[in-house]
Coordinates of C-alpha atoms and ligand atoms in Angstrom, one line a residue:
M4 CA 15.7 -16.4 0.1
R5 CA 15.7 -16.1 -3.7
T6 CA 13.1 -13.8 -5.1
S7 CA 11.2 -14.0 -8.3
I8 CA 8.3 -12.2 -10.0
A9 CA 5.9 -13.3 -12.7
T10 CA 6.1 -11.2 -15.9
V11 CA 2.3 -10.9 -15.8
C12 CA 2.7 -8.5 -12.8
L13 CA 4.4 -5.9 -14.9
S14 CA 3.6 -3.5 -17.8
G15 CA 5.4 -3.3 -21.1
T16 CA 7.2 -5.8 -23.4
L17 CA 9.0 -8.9 -22.1
S18 CA 12.4 -7.3 -22.4
E19 CA 11.2 -4.2 -20.5
K20 CA 9.8 -6.5 -17.8
L21 CA 13.1 -8.4 -17.5
R22 CA 15.1 -5.3 -17.2
A23 CA 12.8 -3.8 -14.6
A24 CA 12.8 -7.0 -12.6
A25 CA 16.7 -7.1 -12.6
D26 CA 17.0 -3.4 -11.8
A27 CA 14.7 -3.8 -8.8
G28 CA 16.9 -6.6 -7.5
F29 CA 14.9 -9.8 -8.3
D30 CA 16.9 -13.0 -8.7
G31 CA 14.5 -14.5 -11.3
V32 CA 11.2 -14.3 -13.1
E33 CA 8.3 -16.6 -13.9
V34 CA 7.8 -16.4 -17.7
F35 CA 4.1 -15.9 -18.4
E36 CA 3.4 -17.6 -21.7
P37 CA 1.4 -14.8 -23.4
D38 CA 4.4 -12.5 -22.8
L39 CA 6.7 -14.9 -24.6
V40 CA 4.3 -15.6 -27.4
A41 CA 3.9 -11.8 -28.0
S42 CA 7.6 -11.2 -27.9
P43 CA 9.7 -10.9 -31.1
E44 CA 12.7 -12.4 -29.3
S45 CA 13.4 -16.2 -29.7
P46 CA 13.4 -18.3 -26.6
E47 CA 17.2 -18.4 -26.9
E48 CA 17.4 -14.7 -27.0
V49 CA 15.2 -14.3 -24.0
A50 CA 17.4 -16.8 -22.1
A51 CA 20.5 -14.8 -23.1
L52 CA 18.9 -11.5 -22.1
A53 CA 17.9 -13.0 -18.7
A54 CA 21.4 -14.4 -18.2
R55 CA 23.0 -11.0 -19.0
L56 CA 20.7 -9.4 -16.5
G57 CA 21.6 -12.0 -13.9
L58 CA 18.0 -13.4 -13.8
T59 CA 17.0 -17.0 -13.7
L60 CA 13.9 -18.2 -15.5
D61 CA 12.3 -20.0 -12.6
L62 CA 8.9 -21.1 -14.0
Y63 CA 7.1 -21.3 -17.3
Q64 CA 3.3 -20.8 -16.9
P65 CA 0.5 -21.5 -17.2
F66 CA -0.2 -24.9 -18.8
R67 CA -4.0 -25.2 -18.6
D68 CA -6.7 -27.9 -18.7
A69 CA -4.3 -30.9 -18.5
E70 CA -6.1 -33.4 -16.2
G71 CA -9.5 -34.9 -15.4
V72 CA -10.1 -35.3 -19.1
S73 CA -11.2 -38.1 -21.5
E74 CA -8.4 -40.3 -23.0
E75 CA -9.1 -38.7 -26.4
E76 CA -8.6 -35.3 -24.9
F77 CA -5.5 -36.4 -23.0
A78 CA -3.8 -37.4 -26.2
L79 CA -4.1 -33.7 -27.3
V80 CA -2.8 -32.6 -23.9
L81 CA 0.3 -34.7 -24.3
R82 CA 1.0 -33.3 -27.8
R83 CA 0.6 -29.8 -26.5
A84 CA 2.8 -30.5 -23.5
R85 CA 5.6 -31.9 -25.6
A86 CA 5.8 -28.7 -27.6
K87 CA 6.0 -26.7 -24.4
F88 CA 8.7 -28.9 -22.9
R89 CA 10.8 -28.4 -26.0
L90 CA 10.2 -24.7 -25.7
M91 CA 11.2 -24.8 -22.1
Q92 CA 14.5 -26.5 -23.1
R93 CA 15.2 -23.7 -25.4
L94 CA 14.5 -21.2 -22.6
G95 CA 16.5 -23.2 -20.1
T96 CA 13.5 -23.3 -17.7
D97 CA 12.9 -26.6 -15.8
T98 CA 9.6 -26.0 -14.0
M99 CA 6.2 -25.7 -15.6
L100 CA 3.1 -24.6 -13.8
V101 CA 0.0 -26.8 -14.5
C102 CA -3.2 -25.2 -13.3
S103 CA -6.2 -27.4 -12.3
N104 CA -8.6 -27.9 -15.1
V105 CA -11.2 -25.1 -15.6
A106 CA -12.5 -25.7 -19.1
T107 CA -12.3 -29.3 -20.4
A108 CA -12.5 -31.5 -17.3
T109 CA -15.2 -34.2 -17.5
V110 CA -14.0 -36.7 -15.0
D111 CA -14.2 -35.9 -11.3
D112 CA -11.9 -38.6 -10.0
D113 CA -8.6 -38.2 -8.2
E114 CA -7.3 -41.5 -9.5
V115 CA -7.9 -40.4 -13.1
S116 CA -6.3 -37.0 -12.6
A117 CA -3.3 -38.6 -10.8
D118 CA -2.8 -41.1 -13.6
Q119 CA -2.9 -38.4 -16.2
L120 CA -0.4 -36.2 -14.2
R121 CA 1.8 -39.3 -13.8
R122 CA 1.9 -39.8 -17.6
L123 CA 2.5 -36.1 -18.1
G124 CA 5.3 -36.4 -15.5
D125 CA 6.9 -39.2 -17.5
E126 CA 6.9 -37.0 -20.6
A127 CA 8.2 -34.0 -18.6
A128 CA 11.0 -36.0 -17.0
A129 CA 12.1 -37.2 -20.4
H130 CA 12.7 -33.4 -21.2
G131 CA 14.3 -32.6 -17.9
V132 CA 11.1 -30.7 -16.8
R133 CA 9.2 -30.8 -13.5
L134 CA 5.4 -30.1 -13.2
A135 CA 4.1 -27.9 -10.4
Y136 CA 0.3 -28.6 -10.1
E137 CA -1.7 -25.6 -8.8
A138 CA -5.4 -25.7 -7.6
L139 CA -7.1 -22.6 -9.1
A140 CA -9.7 -21.2 -6.7
W141 CA -12.2 -21.6 -9.6
G142 CA -11.0 -25.0 -10.9
R143 CA -13.9 -27.2 -12.3
Y144 CA -13.3 -30.1 -9.9
V145 CA -9.9 -29.3 -8.2
D146 CA -10.2 -25.9 -6.4
D147 CA -8.5 -26.6 -3.1
Y148 CA -4.8 -27.1 -2.6
R149 CA -5.5 -30.1 -0.3
R150 CA -7.1 -31.9 -3.1
A151 CA -4.3 -30.9 -5.5
W152 CA -1.8 -32.4 -3.0
R153 CA -3.8 -35.6 -2.7
I154 CA -3.7 -36.0 -6.5
V155 CA 0.1 -35.3 -6.5
E156 CA 0.6 -37.8 -3.7
L157 CA -1.4 -40.4 -5.7
A158 CA 0.5 -39.6 -8.9
D159 CA 3.6 -40.4 -6.9
H160 CA 6.0 -39.2 -9.6
P161 CA 9.4 -37.5 -9.0
A162 CA 8.6 -34.9 -11.7
V163 CA 5.2 -34.0 -10.2
G164 CA 4.8 -31.7 -7.3
V165 CA 2.5 -28.8 -6.2
C166 CA 2.5 -25.1 -6.7
L167 CA 1.1 -23.2 -3.7
D168 CA -0.4 -19.8 -4.5
S169 CA -1.5 -17.8 -1.5
F170 CA -4.3 -16.2 -3.4
H171 CA -6.1 -19.4 -4.3
I172 CA -5.8 -20.6 -0.7
L173 CA -6.6 -17.5 1.3
S174 CA -9.3 -16.1 -1.0
R175 CA -11.3 -19.3 -0.4
G176 CA -10.8 -19.1 3.3
H177 CA -9.0 -22.5 3.2
D178 CA -6.9 -23.2 6.3
P179 CA -3.2 -22.9 5.2
A180 CA -2.1 -24.9 8.2
A181 CA -2.4 -28.2 6.3
I182 CA 0.4 -27.0 4.0
E183 CA 2.7 -28.3 6.7
Q184 CA 1.6 -31.9 5.9
I185 CA 3.2 -31.6 2.4
P186 CA 6.9 -32.5 2.3
G187 CA 9.0 -29.4 1.3
A188 CA 10.6 -31.4 -1.6
K189 CA 7.1 -31.8 -3.1
V190 CA 6.4 -28.1 -3.0
F191 CA 7.9 -27.3 -6.4
F192 CA 6.9 -23.6 -6.4
L193 CA 5.5 -20.8 -4.3
Q194 CA 3.5 -17.9 -5.6
L195 CA 2.6 -15.0 -3.3
A196 CA -0.1 -12.4 -3.7
D197 CA -2.1 -10.3 -1.3
A198 CA -5.5 -8.9 -2.0
P199 CA -8.0 -6.5 -0.5
A200 CA -11.0 -8.0 1.4
L201 CA -13.7 -7.9 -1.3
T202 CA -17.0 -9.7 -1.7
M203 CA -17.0 -10.9 -5.3
D204 CA -16.4 -14.0 -7.4
V205 CA -12.8 -15.4 -7.0
L206 CA -11.9 -15.3 -10.6
S207 CA -12.6 -11.5 -11.0
W208 CA -11.0 -10.9 -7.7
S209 CA -7.9 -12.8 -8.7
R210 CA -7.6 -11.4 -12.2
H211 CA -8.0 -7.7 -11.4
H212 CA -7.4 -7.0 -7.7
R213 CA -4.4 -8.9 -6.4
L214 CA -1.9 -6.8 -4.6
F215 CA 1.7 -7.2 -3.5
P216 CA 2.3 -8.6 0.0
G217 CA 1.7 -6.0 2.7
E218 CA -0.8 -4.1 0.6
G219 CA -3.9 -6.1 1.3
A220 CA -5.8 -8.0 3.9
F221 CA -4.2 -11.5 3.8
D222 CA -2.0 -12.8 6.5
L223 CA 1.0 -13.6 4.3
A224 CA 3.5 -13.8 7.1
A225 CA 1.5 -16.7 8.7
F226 CA 1.0 -18.3 5.2
L227 CA 4.7 -18.1 4.5
G228 CA 5.5 -19.6 7.9
H229 CA 3.5 -22.7 7.0
V230 CA 5.3 -23.1 3.7
L231 CA 8.7 -22.6 5.2
R232 CA 8.0 -25.2 7.9
T233 CA 7.6 -27.8 5.1
G234 CA 11.3 -27.2 4.3
Y235 CA 10.5 -25.4 1.0
D236 CA 13.6 -23.6 -0.1
G237 CA 12.7 -22.4 -3.7
P238 CA 12.1 -18.8 -4.6
L239 CA 9.5 -16.5 -3.1
S240 CA 7.7 -15.5 -6.2
L241 CA 5.2 -12.8 -6.8
E242 CA 2.2 -13.4 -9.0
V243 CA 0.0 -10.4 -8.9
F244 CA -2.7 -9.8 -11.5
N245 CA -3.7 -6.1 -11.2
D246 CA -5.0 -3.7 -13.8
V247 CA -3.2 -0.7 -12.3
F248 CA 0.2 -2.3 -12.1
R249 CA -0.2 -3.5 -15.7
Q250 CA -0.7 0.2 -16.8
T251 CA 1.8 2.1 -14.7
D252 CA 5.5 2.6 -14.8
V253 CA 7.2 -0.8 -15.0
R254 CA 10.3 0.2 -13.0
R255 CA 8.3 1.7 -10.3
T256 CA 6.0 -1.4 -10.0
A257 CA 9.0 -3.7 -9.9
R258 CA 10.6 -1.7 -7.1
Q259 CA 7.3 -1.7 -5.2
A260 CA 7.1 -5.5 -5.7
R261 CA 10.6 -6.1 -4.5
R262 CA 9.9 -3.9 -1.4
S263 CA 6.9 -6.1 -0.6
L264 CA 9.1 -9.2 -0.4
T265 CA 11.7 -7.4 1.8
W266 CA 8.8 -6.5 4.1
L267 CA 7.5 -10.0 4.0
E268 CA 10.9 -11.6 4.8
D269 CA 11.1 -9.2 7.7
V270 CA 7.7 -10.0 9.2
A271 CA 8.1 -13.7 8.5
G272 CA 11.5 -13.6 10.2
T273 CA 13.6 -15.1 7.4
H274 CA 15.5 -11.9 6.8
P275 CA 14.9 -9.3 9.5
L276 CA 15.3 -5.6 8.8
P277 CA 16.7 -3.2 11.3
E278 CA 14.0 -3.2 13.9
V279 CA 12.3 0.1 14.6
A280 CA 9.8 1.1 17.2
E281 CA 6.7 2.8 15.7
P282 CA 6.9 6.6 15.5
T283 CA 5.8 8.2 18.8
G284 CA 4.4 11.3 17.0
F285 CA 5.0 14.1 14.6
D286 CA 8.2 16.2 14.7
F287 CA 6.8 18.8 12.2
V288 CA 4.9 19.3 9.0
E289 CA 6.1 21.5 6.2
V290 CA 4.1 23.6 3.9
R291 CA 5.9 24.8 0.8
A292 CA 5.0 27.4 -1.8
E293 CA 6.6 30.4 -3.5
D294 CA 4.6 32.5 -1.1
T295 CA 3.2 31.0 2.0
G296 CA 1.8 34.3 3.4
D297 CA -1.8 33.2 3.6
V298 CA -0.8 30.1 5.5
D299 CA 1.2 32.2 8.0
V300 CA -1.9 34.2 8.6
L301 CA -4.0 31.1 9.2
L302 CA -1.5 29.7 11.6
G303 CA -1.6 32.9 13.6
Q304 CA -5.3 32.7 13.8
L305 CA -5.1 29.1 15.1
G306 CA -2.9 30.4 17.9
F307 CA 0.5 29.5 16.6
T308 CA 3.5 31.7 17.6
F309 CA 5.9 32.9 14.9
R310 CA 9.3 31.6 16.2
G311 CA 11.5 33.1 13.5
R312 CA 13.3 32.6 10.3
H313 CA 15.7 29.8 9.5
R314 CA 19.3 31.1 9.6
S315 CA 20.2 29.8 6.2
K316 CA 17.0 28.9 4.4
D317 CA 14.0 30.8 3.3
A318 CA 11.7 29.2 5.9
R319 CA 9.7 30.2 8.9
L320 CA 8.7 28.3 12.0
W321 CA 5.4 28.4 13.7
T322 CA 4.7 26.5 16.9
E323 CA 1.8 26.0 19.4
G324 CA 2.8 23.7 22.2
P325 CA 4.4 20.6 20.6
A326 CA 2.8 21.3 17.2
R327 CA 5.3 22.6 14.7
V328 CA 4.7 23.9 11.2
V329 CA 7.5 25.1 8.9
C330 CA 6.5 27.4 6.0
N331 CA 9.2 26.9 3.4
E332 CA 9.6 29.2 0.4
Q333 CA 13.0 27.8 -0.6
H334 CA 13.2 26.4 -4.1
A335 CA 9.4 26.1 -4.1
R336 CA 8.1 25.3 -7.6
D337 CA 4.4 25.4 -6.7
R338 CA 2.7 28.7 -6.6
S339 CA 0.0 27.4 -4.2
P340 CA 0.9 25.9 -0.9
T341 CA 1.2 22.2 -0.6
L342 CA 2.0 19.9 2.3
A343 CA 5.5 19.0 1.2
A344 CA 7.1 17.2 4.1
V345 CA 6.1 15.4 7.3
G346 CA 8.6 14.8 10.1
F347 CA 8.1 11.7 12.2
E348 CA 9.5 11.3 15.7
V349 CA 11.2 8.0 16.0
T350 CA 13.2 6.4 18.8
S351 CA 16.4 6.2 16.7
P352 CA 16.6 8.1 13.5
P353 CA 19.7 6.3 12.2
T354 CA 18.1 2.9 12.7
S355 CA 14.9 4.0 11.0
A356 CA 17.0 5.4 8.2
A357 CA 18.8 2.1 7.8
R358 CA 15.5 0.3 7.6
A359 CA 14.2 2.7 5.0
T360 CA 17.4 2.2 3.0
A361 CA 17.1 -1.6 3.2
L362 CA 13.6 -1.1 1.8
R363 CA 15.1 0.9 -1.0
A364 CA 13.1 4.1 -0.1
P365 CA 14.5 6.9 -2.3
T366 CA 16.6 9.3 -0.3
V367 CA 15.8 13.0 -0.2
Y368 CA 18.7 15.4 0.0
R369 CA 18.5 18.9 1.4
R370 CA 21.3 21.4 1.7
T371 CA 22.4 21.5 5.3
L372 CA 25.1 23.6 6.8
A373 CA 27.7 22.0 9.0
D374 CA 26.3 23.4 12.2
E375 CA 22.7 22.4 11.4
Q376 CA 20.8 19.3 12.2
E377 CA 20.6 16.8 9.4
L378 CA 17.5 14.7 9.5
P379 CA 17.4 11.6 7.3
A380 CA 14.6 12.0 4.7
F381 CA 13.0 9.7 2.2
A382 CA 10.5 10.2 -0.6
A383 CA 7.1 8.6 -0.2
P384 CA 5.4 7.3 -3.4
D385 CA 3.5 10.5 -3.9
G386 CA 6.6 12.6 -3.4
T387 CA 5.9 13.7 0.1
E388 CA 9.2 14.0 2.0
V389 CA 9.3 11.9 5.1
F390 CA 11.8 13.1 7.7
L391 CA 13.0 11.1 10.7
G392 CA 13.6 13.1 13.8
A393 CA 14.4 12.2 17.3
S394 CA 11.5 11.8 19.7
S395 CA 11.3 15.0 21.8
A396 CA 9.8 14.4 25.2
V397 CA 10.7 18.0 25.8
V398 CA 8.6 20.5 23.9
D399 CA 11.2 21.7 21.3
A400 CA 13.0 19.5 18.8
S401 CA 16.8 19.9 18.5
W402 CA 16.5 21.8 15.2
V403 CA 14.2 24.5 16.5
P404 CA 17.1 26.9 17.6
E405 CA 18.0 27.2 13.9
F406 CA 15.1 29.5 13.7
A407 CA 15.5 33.0 15.2
G408 CA 14.0 36.4 15.3
G409 CA 10.5 35.4 16.3
H410 CA 8.5 35.4 19.6
E411 CA 8.6 33.4 22.7
P412 CA 5.6 31.0 22.8
G413 CA 3.0 31.4 25.5
A414 CA 0.6 28.9 27.1
A415 CA -0.6 26.6 24.4
L416 CA -4.2 25.4 23.7
L417 CA -3.0 22.8 21.1
T418 CA -1.4 19.6 22.4
G419 CA 0.2 18.4 19.2
I420 CA -0.5 17.0 15.7
D421 CA -3.3 14.4 15.9
H422 CA -3.0 13.2 12.3
V423 CA -1.9 14.1 8.8
N424 CA -4.1 13.5 5.8
L425 CA -2.3 12.8 2.6
A426 CA -4.2 12.6 -0.7
Q427 CA -2.8 9.9 -3.0
P428 CA -3.0 9.5 -6.7
W429 CA -5.2 6.5 -7.3
Q430 CA -2.5 4.6 -9.0
S431 CA 0.0 4.7 -6.1
F432 CA -2.4 4.3 -3.2
D433 CA -1.5 0.6 -2.5
E434 CA 2.2 1.4 -2.8
A435 CA 1.7 4.2 -0.2
V436 CA 0.1 1.8 2.2
L437 CA 3.1 -0.6 1.8
F438 CA 5.6 2.3 2.1
Y439 CA 4.2 3.7 5.4
S440 CA 3.7 0.3 7.0
S441 CA 7.0 -1.2 6.0
V442 CA 9.3 1.9 6.4
L443 CA 7.8 3.4 9.5
G444 CA 6.2 0.3 11.0
L445 CA 2.7 1.9 11.1
R446 CA -0.3 -0.5 11.0
A447 CA -3.0 -0.2 8.5
D448 CA -6.6 -0.1 9.8
A449 CA -9.3 -1.5 7.6
G450 CA -10.0 0.7 4.6
Q451 CA -13.1 2.9 4.5
E452 CA -15.2 4.6 1.8
V453 CA -16.2 8.1 2.5
P454 CA -19.1 9.7 0.5
A455 CA -17.9 12.9 -1.3
P456 CA -19.4 15.1 -4.0
N457 CA -17.1 13.1 -6.4
G458 CA -18.3 9.7 -5.3
L459 CA -17.1 7.3 -2.7
V460 CA -13.5 8.2 -1.7
R461 CA -11.2 5.4 -0.6
S462 CA -9.6 6.1 2.7
Q463 CA -7.2 4.2 4.9
V464 CA -5.7 5.1 8.2
L465 CA -2.2 3.9 9.2
R466 CA -1.3 4.4 12.9
S467 CA 1.0 3.5 15.7
A468 CA -0.4 1.0 18.2
A469 CA -0.5 3.7 20.9
G470 CA -2.3 6.0 18.5
S471 CA 0.1 8.9 19.0
C472 CA 1.0 8.9 15.3
R473 CA -1.7 8.6 12.6
I474 CA -1.8 9.3 8.9
A475 CA -4.9 9.0 6.8
L476 CA -4.6 8.3 3.1
N477 CA -7.3 9.3 0.7
V478 CA -7.6 8.8 -3.0
A479 CA -7.5 12.1 -4.7
P480 CA -10.3 12.5 -7.2
L481 CA -9.3 12.5 -10.9
V482 CA -10.4 16.1 -11.5
W483 CA -7.5 17.3 -9.3
E484 CA -4.7 15.6 -11.0
S485 CA -3.9 18.4 -13.4
A486 CA -4.9 21.2 -10.9
A487 CA -2.8 22.4 -8.0
G488 CA -3.2 19.0 -6.3
F489 CA -5.9 17.7 -4.1
P490 CA -5.9 19.5 -0.7
Q491 CA -4.2 17.7 2.1
H492 CA -4.6 18.6 5.7
V493 CA -3.0 18.5 9.1
A494 CA -5.2 18.0 12.2
F495 CA -4.1 19.5 15.5
R496 CA -5.2 18.1 18.8
T497 CA -6.6 20.2 21.7
D498 CA -8.4 19.6 25.0
D499 CA -10.6 22.6 24.3
V500 CA -11.8 22.9 20.7
V501 CA -14.4 25.6 21.5
A502 CA -11.6 27.9 23.0
V503 CA -9.4 27.3 20.0
A504 CA -12.3 28.1 17.6
R505 CA -13.3 31.2 19.5
R506 CA -9.8 32.5 19.6
A507 CA -9.4 31.8 15.9
V508 CA -12.7 33.6 15.0
A509 CA -11.7 36.5 17.2
R510 CA -8.5 36.7 15.1
G511 CA -10.4 36.8 11.9
L512 CA -10.7 33.1 10.9
E513 CA -13.7 32.3 8.9
P514 CA -14.8 28.8 9.7
L515 CA -15.7 26.4 6.9
G516 CA -19.5 27.1 6.3
I517 CA -21.6 24.2 7.5
G518 CA -25.3 24.3 6.8
R519 CA -28.2 24.2 9.3
N520 CA -29.3 20.8 8.0
Y521 CA -26.2 19.3 9.5
Y522 CA -27.0 20.6 13.0
D523 CA -30.6 19.6 12.8
D524 CA -29.4 16.1 11.9
L525 CA -27.0 16.1 14.9
V526 CA -30.0 16.9 17.2
A527 CA -31.9 14.0 15.7
R528 CA -29.0 11.6 16.0
F529 CA -27.5 12.5 19.4
G530 CA -30.1 14.7 21.2
L531 CA -27.5 17.3 22.0
P532 CA -28.7 20.3 24.1
D533 CA -29.7 23.5 22.3
D534 CA -26.9 25.7 23.7
E535 CA -24.2 23.2 22.5
I536 CA -25.7 23.0 19.1
E537 CA -25.8 26.8 18.8
T538 CA -22.2 27.1 19.8
M539 CA -21.3 24.4 17.2
A540 CA -23.3 26.1 14.5
E541 CA -21.8 29.5 15.3
L542 CA -18.2 28.2 15.2
G543 CA -18.6 25.7 12.4
L544 CA -17.9 22.7 14.7
L545 CA -18.6 19.1 13.7
Y546 CA -19.4 16.3 16.0
D547 CA -19.3 12.5 16.2
R548 CA -19.8 10.0 18.9
D549 CA -19.1 6.2 19.3
A550 CA -19.5 3.8 22.2
S551 CA -16.4 4.9 24.0
G552 CA -16.4 8.7 23.6
D553 CA -17.0 11.7 21.4
F554 CA -15.2 14.0 19.0
T555 CA -15.6 17.7 18.1
H556 CA -13.7 19.2 15.3
F557 CA -13.5 22.1 12.8
Y558 CA -11.8 22.9 9.5
T559 CA -10.2 26.0 8.1
A560 CA -10.7 27.2 4.6
T561 CA -8.4 25.7 2.0
I562 CA -5.4 27.6 0.8
G563 CA -4.0 26.2 -2.4
G564 CA -3.5 22.6 -1.5
V565 CA -3.6 22.8 2.3
F566 CA -6.1 23.2 5.1
F567 CA -6.1 22.6 8.8
E568 CA -8.3 20.8 11.2
V569 CA -8.5 21.1 15.0
V570 CA -9.9 18.1 16.9
Q571 CA -10.8 17.3 20.5
R572 CA -11.2 13.7 21.5
R573 CA -13.1 12.8 24.6
G574 CA -13.2 9.4 26.4
G575 CA -11.9 6.6 24.2
Y576 CA -13.1 8.0 20.9
D577 CA -10.5 6.7 18.4
G578 CA -12.0 7.7 15.0
Y579 CA -11.7 10.7 12.7
G580 CA -15.3 11.9 12.4
A581 CA -15.7 9.9 9.3
P582 CA -19.5 10.4 9.2
N583 CA -18.7 14.2 8.8
A584 CA -16.3 13.8 5.9
G585 CA -19.1 14.0 3.3
V586 CA -20.4 17.2 4.9
R587 CA -16.9 18.7 5.1
L588 CA -16.1 17.7 1.5
A589 CA -19.3 19.2 0.3
A590 CA -18.6 22.5 2.1
Q591 CA -15.1 22.6 0.6
H592 CA -16.5 21.9 -2.8
R593 CA -18.9 24.8 -2.4
A594 CA -16.1 27.1 -1.2
Q595 CA -13.9 26.0 -4.1
H596 CA -16.6 26.6 -6.7
R597 CA -18.2 29.5 -4.8
T598 CA -21.7 28.0 -5.1
Ligands
DHB10 O1 -5.9 -16.5 -13.6 C1 -5.3 -17.5 -14.1 O2 -5.7 -18.1 -15.1 C2 -4.1 -18.0 -13.4 C3 -3.1 -18.6 -14.1 C4 -1.9 -19.0 -13.5 C5 -1.8 -18.9 -12.1 O3 -0.7 -19.3 -11.5 C6 -2.9 -18.3 -11.4 O4 -2.7 -18.2 -10.1 C7 -4.0 -17.9 -12.0
MG11 MG1 -0.8 -18.8 -9.4

């Protein structure tokens, strides 16, 4: 379907917005009136620029406070509307959005509103313009799309139809199924926005927190399904008011926006992407630095076997069972170690790569020799390199033999990578959620807030349905932005966390220091026996329990921007020890600041 984006979604001047929308692959834009009013270009020049860029101007908006008013007031409305219709002729735009009255309505009567829309429709038709009437969620009298449709039906004018905006409908919890009772030809425009589940007044929610489809909590695929069953065949248009997107790079936001529609057309079935199964697990993680020596030591303590050096690159491989870590010193710009790449195991790397390409994920190139495996790779919004490898039911991935000169692995205590935790800059968090869910097909769990020394940290887990592949995204606190980067971590899974911790301590690992108060609290909450508590305190283990099982885990010290965790899940425990995150973050804060 044709795609469009409201200029209000983007940062910068009107011409910058148009260029970014065109570059991102949109077919058209909604001209948001304040953008035009603030622009030095004449309407004719804007129209010419749009035409040069291959963009249509699909909608002019908003026209406010038009109906439900006194006759005296309505005369002023008509005068204002005529000026806008002439402006629209100069722009070459034929549809104007009319929002339900917020400020000047004094008459709560559908017949009166319908009559005024009909007369406005006559005036519009005389200028070759159509009116798309939209119920704002906070309209004075009309705040429900079903009432807006009733008024349009009463107006019964060929130039008067409705505009459906997913935000106004879903934020109020109105059932979108009744959309199907509207004839498609009367749906003059469709605006799409997602939003996080928040408890606040709808106006503030709408003006500051809208998100692109796939980034929030609304079921936009179901919503779009209802609209398409009416026969609507106009553009899918994004209208996202969001303070972050209005401040950040316009090209990047436009690309993100376009990706959200590609994703939506896939889940709604109107334009399916190459279908990919969810990742079955992790192929590898890669730590990169000029010198990863300290990380090599830590991996040895955790029981990893050094498998050798890469035959053509300055990289070393460590494995323990199916858990594989590459320490890469090749072209490393960062002095301190960072988690640079994550390899996912997918059923078909070429299909997953085709899907990523369709979603316009930026490609990552690495020099690969002719006889080496070439894994497709894409850059996530935060720069993390995402590799797509073949699922290996067997222990070693196909690229492992490229490393030589190390040792043969023995019996393993680790059973794989449980999850990877990636810190996100605050401004690209939502984009990252969309990236991982759309490109890899991971599902986003409900977001959480984790108490930390720097305040509540936003956290969101994305996972495969089977749970064999999980990533956790956390907002990186501001103080880290100029520093080496907020630490990220890899959690390894084991069936015997005490044995892994004992082995690590015997090899010189110093567990992250957890205070006695934590263990006293564990006794109070769970009544664990003394000997178990003593073992946990000695090894720095943390514990959590839910209705279906329990969870024991520990953390290593942080080296630069990386640390590791080892976890043991028992029964059906499916979480990540979230109640312990604050304790862990405080311990890391102490270690970092040596207090
Ligand atoms: O917030 C507003 O006023 C506003 C304006 C136009 C729209 O289409 C909308 O959904 C909201
Ligand atoms: Mg709208």
